[in-house]
Each structure stands twice: as structure tokens, then as C-alpha cells.
PDB file of C-alpha atoms in Angstrom:
ATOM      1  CA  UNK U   1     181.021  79.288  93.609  1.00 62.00           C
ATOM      2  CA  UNK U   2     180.342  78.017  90.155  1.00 74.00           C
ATOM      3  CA  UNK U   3     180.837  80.440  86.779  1.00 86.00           C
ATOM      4  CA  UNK U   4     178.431  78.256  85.527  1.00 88.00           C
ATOM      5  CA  UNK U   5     175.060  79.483  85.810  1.00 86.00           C
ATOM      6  CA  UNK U   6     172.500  77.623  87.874  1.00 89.00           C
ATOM      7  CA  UNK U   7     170.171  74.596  86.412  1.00 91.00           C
ATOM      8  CA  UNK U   8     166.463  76.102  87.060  1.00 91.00           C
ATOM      9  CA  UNK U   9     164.013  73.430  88.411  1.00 90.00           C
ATOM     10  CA  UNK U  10     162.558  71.505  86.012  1.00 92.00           C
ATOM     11  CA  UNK U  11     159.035  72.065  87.247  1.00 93.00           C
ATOM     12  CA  UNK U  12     159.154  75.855  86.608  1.00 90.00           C
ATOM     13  CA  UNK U  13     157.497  76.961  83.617  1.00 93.00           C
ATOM     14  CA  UNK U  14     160.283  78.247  80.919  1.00 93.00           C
ATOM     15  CA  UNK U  15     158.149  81.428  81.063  1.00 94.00           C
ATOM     16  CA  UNK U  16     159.099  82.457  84.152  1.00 94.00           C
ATOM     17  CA  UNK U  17     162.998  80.872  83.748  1.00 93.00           C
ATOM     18  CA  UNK U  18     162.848  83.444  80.531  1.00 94.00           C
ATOM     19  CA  UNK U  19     161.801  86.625  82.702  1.00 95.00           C
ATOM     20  CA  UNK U  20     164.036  85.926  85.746  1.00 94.00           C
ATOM     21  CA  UNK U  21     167.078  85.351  82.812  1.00 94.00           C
ATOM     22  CA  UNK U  22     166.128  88.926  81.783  1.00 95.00           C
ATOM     23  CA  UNK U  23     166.497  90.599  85.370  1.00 95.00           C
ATOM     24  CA  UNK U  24     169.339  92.294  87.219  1.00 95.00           C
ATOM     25  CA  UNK U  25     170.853  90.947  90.302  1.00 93.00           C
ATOM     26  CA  UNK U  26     169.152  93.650  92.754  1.00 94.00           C
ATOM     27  CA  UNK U  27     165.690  92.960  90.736  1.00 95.00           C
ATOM     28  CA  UNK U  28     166.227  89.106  91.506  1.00 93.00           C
ATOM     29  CA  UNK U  29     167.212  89.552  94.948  1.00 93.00           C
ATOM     30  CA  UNK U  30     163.738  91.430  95.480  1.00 93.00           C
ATOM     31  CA  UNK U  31     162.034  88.958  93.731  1.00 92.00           C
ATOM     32  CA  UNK U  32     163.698  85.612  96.244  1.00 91.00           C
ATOM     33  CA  UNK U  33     162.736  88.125  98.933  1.00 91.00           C
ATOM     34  CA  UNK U  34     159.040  88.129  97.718  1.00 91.00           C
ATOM     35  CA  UNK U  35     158.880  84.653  96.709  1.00 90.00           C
ATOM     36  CA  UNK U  36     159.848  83.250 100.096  1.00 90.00           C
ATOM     37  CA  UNK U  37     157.739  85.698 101.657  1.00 89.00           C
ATOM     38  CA  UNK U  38     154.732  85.047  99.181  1.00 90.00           C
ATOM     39  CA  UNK U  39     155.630  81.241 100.030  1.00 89.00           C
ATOM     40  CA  UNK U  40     155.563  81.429 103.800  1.00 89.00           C
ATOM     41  CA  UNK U  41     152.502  83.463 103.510  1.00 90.00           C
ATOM     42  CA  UNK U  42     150.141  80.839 101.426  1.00 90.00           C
ATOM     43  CA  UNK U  43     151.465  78.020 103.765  1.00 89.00           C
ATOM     44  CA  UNK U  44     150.094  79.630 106.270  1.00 88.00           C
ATOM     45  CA  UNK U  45     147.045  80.312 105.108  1.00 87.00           C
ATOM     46  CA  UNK U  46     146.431  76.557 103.735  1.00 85.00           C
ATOM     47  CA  UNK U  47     147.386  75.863 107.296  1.00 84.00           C
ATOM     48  CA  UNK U  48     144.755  78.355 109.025  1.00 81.00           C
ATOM     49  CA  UNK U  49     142.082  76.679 106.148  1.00 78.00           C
ATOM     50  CA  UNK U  50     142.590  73.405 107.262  1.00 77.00           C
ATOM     51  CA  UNK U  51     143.124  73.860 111.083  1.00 72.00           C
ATOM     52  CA  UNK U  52     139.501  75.657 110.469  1.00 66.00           C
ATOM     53  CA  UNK U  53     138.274  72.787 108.491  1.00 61.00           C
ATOM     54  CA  UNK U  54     138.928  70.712 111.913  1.00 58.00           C
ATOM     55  CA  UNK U  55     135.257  69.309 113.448  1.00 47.00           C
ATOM     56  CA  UNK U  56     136.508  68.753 116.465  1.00 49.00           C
ATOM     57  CA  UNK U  57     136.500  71.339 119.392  1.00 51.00           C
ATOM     58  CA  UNK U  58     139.447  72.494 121.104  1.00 55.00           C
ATOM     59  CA  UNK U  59     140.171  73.512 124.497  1.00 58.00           C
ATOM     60  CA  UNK U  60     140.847  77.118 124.694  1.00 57.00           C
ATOM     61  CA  UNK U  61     143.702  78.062 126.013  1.00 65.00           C
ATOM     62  CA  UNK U  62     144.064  80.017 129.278  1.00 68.00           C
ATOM     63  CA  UNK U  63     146.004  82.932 127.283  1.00 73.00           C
ATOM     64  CA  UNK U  64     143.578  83.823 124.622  1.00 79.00           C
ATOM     65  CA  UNK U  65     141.903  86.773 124.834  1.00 82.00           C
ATOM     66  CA  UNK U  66     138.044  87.079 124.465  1.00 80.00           C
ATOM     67  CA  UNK U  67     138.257  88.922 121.491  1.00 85.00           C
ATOM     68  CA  UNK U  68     140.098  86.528 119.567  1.00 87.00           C
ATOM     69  CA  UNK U  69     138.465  82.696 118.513  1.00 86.00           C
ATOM     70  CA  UNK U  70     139.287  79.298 119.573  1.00 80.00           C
ATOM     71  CA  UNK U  71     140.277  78.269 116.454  1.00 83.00           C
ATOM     72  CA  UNK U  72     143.032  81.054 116.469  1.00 86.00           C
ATOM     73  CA  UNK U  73     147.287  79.881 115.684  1.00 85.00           C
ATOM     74  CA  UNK U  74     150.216  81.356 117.317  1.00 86.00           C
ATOM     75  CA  UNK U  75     152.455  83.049 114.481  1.00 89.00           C
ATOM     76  CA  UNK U  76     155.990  84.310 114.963  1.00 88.00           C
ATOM     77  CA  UNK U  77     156.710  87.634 112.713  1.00 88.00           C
ATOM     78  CA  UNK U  78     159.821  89.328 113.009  1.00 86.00           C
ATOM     79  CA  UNK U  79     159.784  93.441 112.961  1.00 87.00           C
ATOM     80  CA  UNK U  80     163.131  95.426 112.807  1.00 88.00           C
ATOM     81  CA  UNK U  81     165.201  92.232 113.753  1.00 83.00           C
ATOM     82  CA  UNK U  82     162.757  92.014 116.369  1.00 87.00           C
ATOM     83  CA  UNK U  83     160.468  89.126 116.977  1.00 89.00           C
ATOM     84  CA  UNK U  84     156.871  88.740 118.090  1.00 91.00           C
ATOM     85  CA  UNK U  85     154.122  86.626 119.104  1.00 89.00           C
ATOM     86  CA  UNK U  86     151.056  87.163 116.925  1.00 91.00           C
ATOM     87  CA  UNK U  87     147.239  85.249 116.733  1.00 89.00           C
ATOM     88  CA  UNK U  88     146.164  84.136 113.246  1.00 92.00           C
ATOM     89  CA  UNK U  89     142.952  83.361 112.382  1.00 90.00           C
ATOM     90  CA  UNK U  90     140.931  83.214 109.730  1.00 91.00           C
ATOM     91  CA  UNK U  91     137.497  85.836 109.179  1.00 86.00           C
ATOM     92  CA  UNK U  92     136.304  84.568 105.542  1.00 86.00           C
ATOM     93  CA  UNK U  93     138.858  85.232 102.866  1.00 89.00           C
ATOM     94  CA  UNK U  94     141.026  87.155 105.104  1.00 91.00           C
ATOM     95  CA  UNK U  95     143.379  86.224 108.184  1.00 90.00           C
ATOM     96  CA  UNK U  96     143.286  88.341 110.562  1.00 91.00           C
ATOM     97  CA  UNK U  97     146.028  88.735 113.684  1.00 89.00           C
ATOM     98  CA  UNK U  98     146.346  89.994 116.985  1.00 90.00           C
ATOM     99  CA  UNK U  99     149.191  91.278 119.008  1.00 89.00           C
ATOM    100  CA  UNK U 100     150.516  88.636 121.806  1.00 89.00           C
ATOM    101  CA  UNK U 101     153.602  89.625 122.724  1.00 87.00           C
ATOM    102  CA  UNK U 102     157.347  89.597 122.204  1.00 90.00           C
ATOM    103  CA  UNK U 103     159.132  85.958 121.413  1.00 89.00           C
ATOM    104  CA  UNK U 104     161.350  85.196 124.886  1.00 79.00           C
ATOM    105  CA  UNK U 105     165.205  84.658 123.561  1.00 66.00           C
ATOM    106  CA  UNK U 106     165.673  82.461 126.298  1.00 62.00           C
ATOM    107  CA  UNK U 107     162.668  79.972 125.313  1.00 50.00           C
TER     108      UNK U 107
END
């Protein structure tokens, strides 16, 4: 490990280079956890927008209950070390998910 400190991306704004300078290791720890979270979440929902934005109509698959649309995603989310099969879909500005079941290890 370098005592140098790290070169910050040259696309982020020196604003935000400035702040993070000024925060504690346990602060930026929480804020990596909430950026890659925050990250993962709006890539998802660009992907939900533009699987919705699809004209064509897809088969339904033989799994998915009534209750949950057509146009609906399989997510993985992990609980407790734990992880889980979820439906995403989209219900205006909000996504919305359903319960599927637990991710097989052996898959």
C-alpha cells in the first residue's frame, strides 16, 4: 500500500474531492458503502426504464405470478449474508418488488 494518498478521478467535481478530504476513515467507509449502493440502485432503475420503454411483447414466463406484470426483472438482493430472488418492476416513479425465492448455491 502506498503512503501516498490516492489521485481522485479527474471527472469528480473538486467540491466533492474537498468534502471527502475533510472526512474520517469510518465516515468514508459509510459513504463507499452508500455510493456503490446508490450506484447499483440507479442502474437498475435506468435498466427497469428502458426494459419498460421496450414495444415489443414478451412471453410471460411460466413462474410469474398473476399479481406481478410481464414486464417484471429478476433481481438478486442479499439479506444477512443471505441471498434472494426478488421481481422488479416499475409502477410510475417507483419500483416496486416481489418476493421469489431464495438464490440456489448450487446454480
Amino acid at each position: 500500500m502506498s503512503y501516498e494518498p490516492p489521485t481522485p478521478p479527474a471527472d469528480l467535481p473538486t467540491d466533492i474531492v474537498d468534502t471527502l478530504n475533510g472526512y474520517s476513515p469510518d465516515q468514508l467507509q459509510h459513504v463507499a458503502r452508500y455510493a456503490e449502493a446508490l450506484a447499483e440502485h440507479k442502474a437498475r432503475e435506468a435498466r427497469l426504464e428502458e426494459e419498460s420503454d421496450k414495444d415489443e411483447i414478451e412471453e410471460r414466463p411460466d413462474d410469474l405470478p398473476d399479481d406481478v406484470p410481464a414486464k417484471a426483472t429478476i433481481t438478486i438482493k442479499e439479506i444477512n449474508d443471505n441471498r434472494y430472488y426478488y421481481w422488479q418492476w416499475r409502477e410510475g416513479d417507483t419500483v416496486t418488488s416481489k418476493y421469489k425465492g431464495p438464490v440456489n448455491p448450487d446454480e
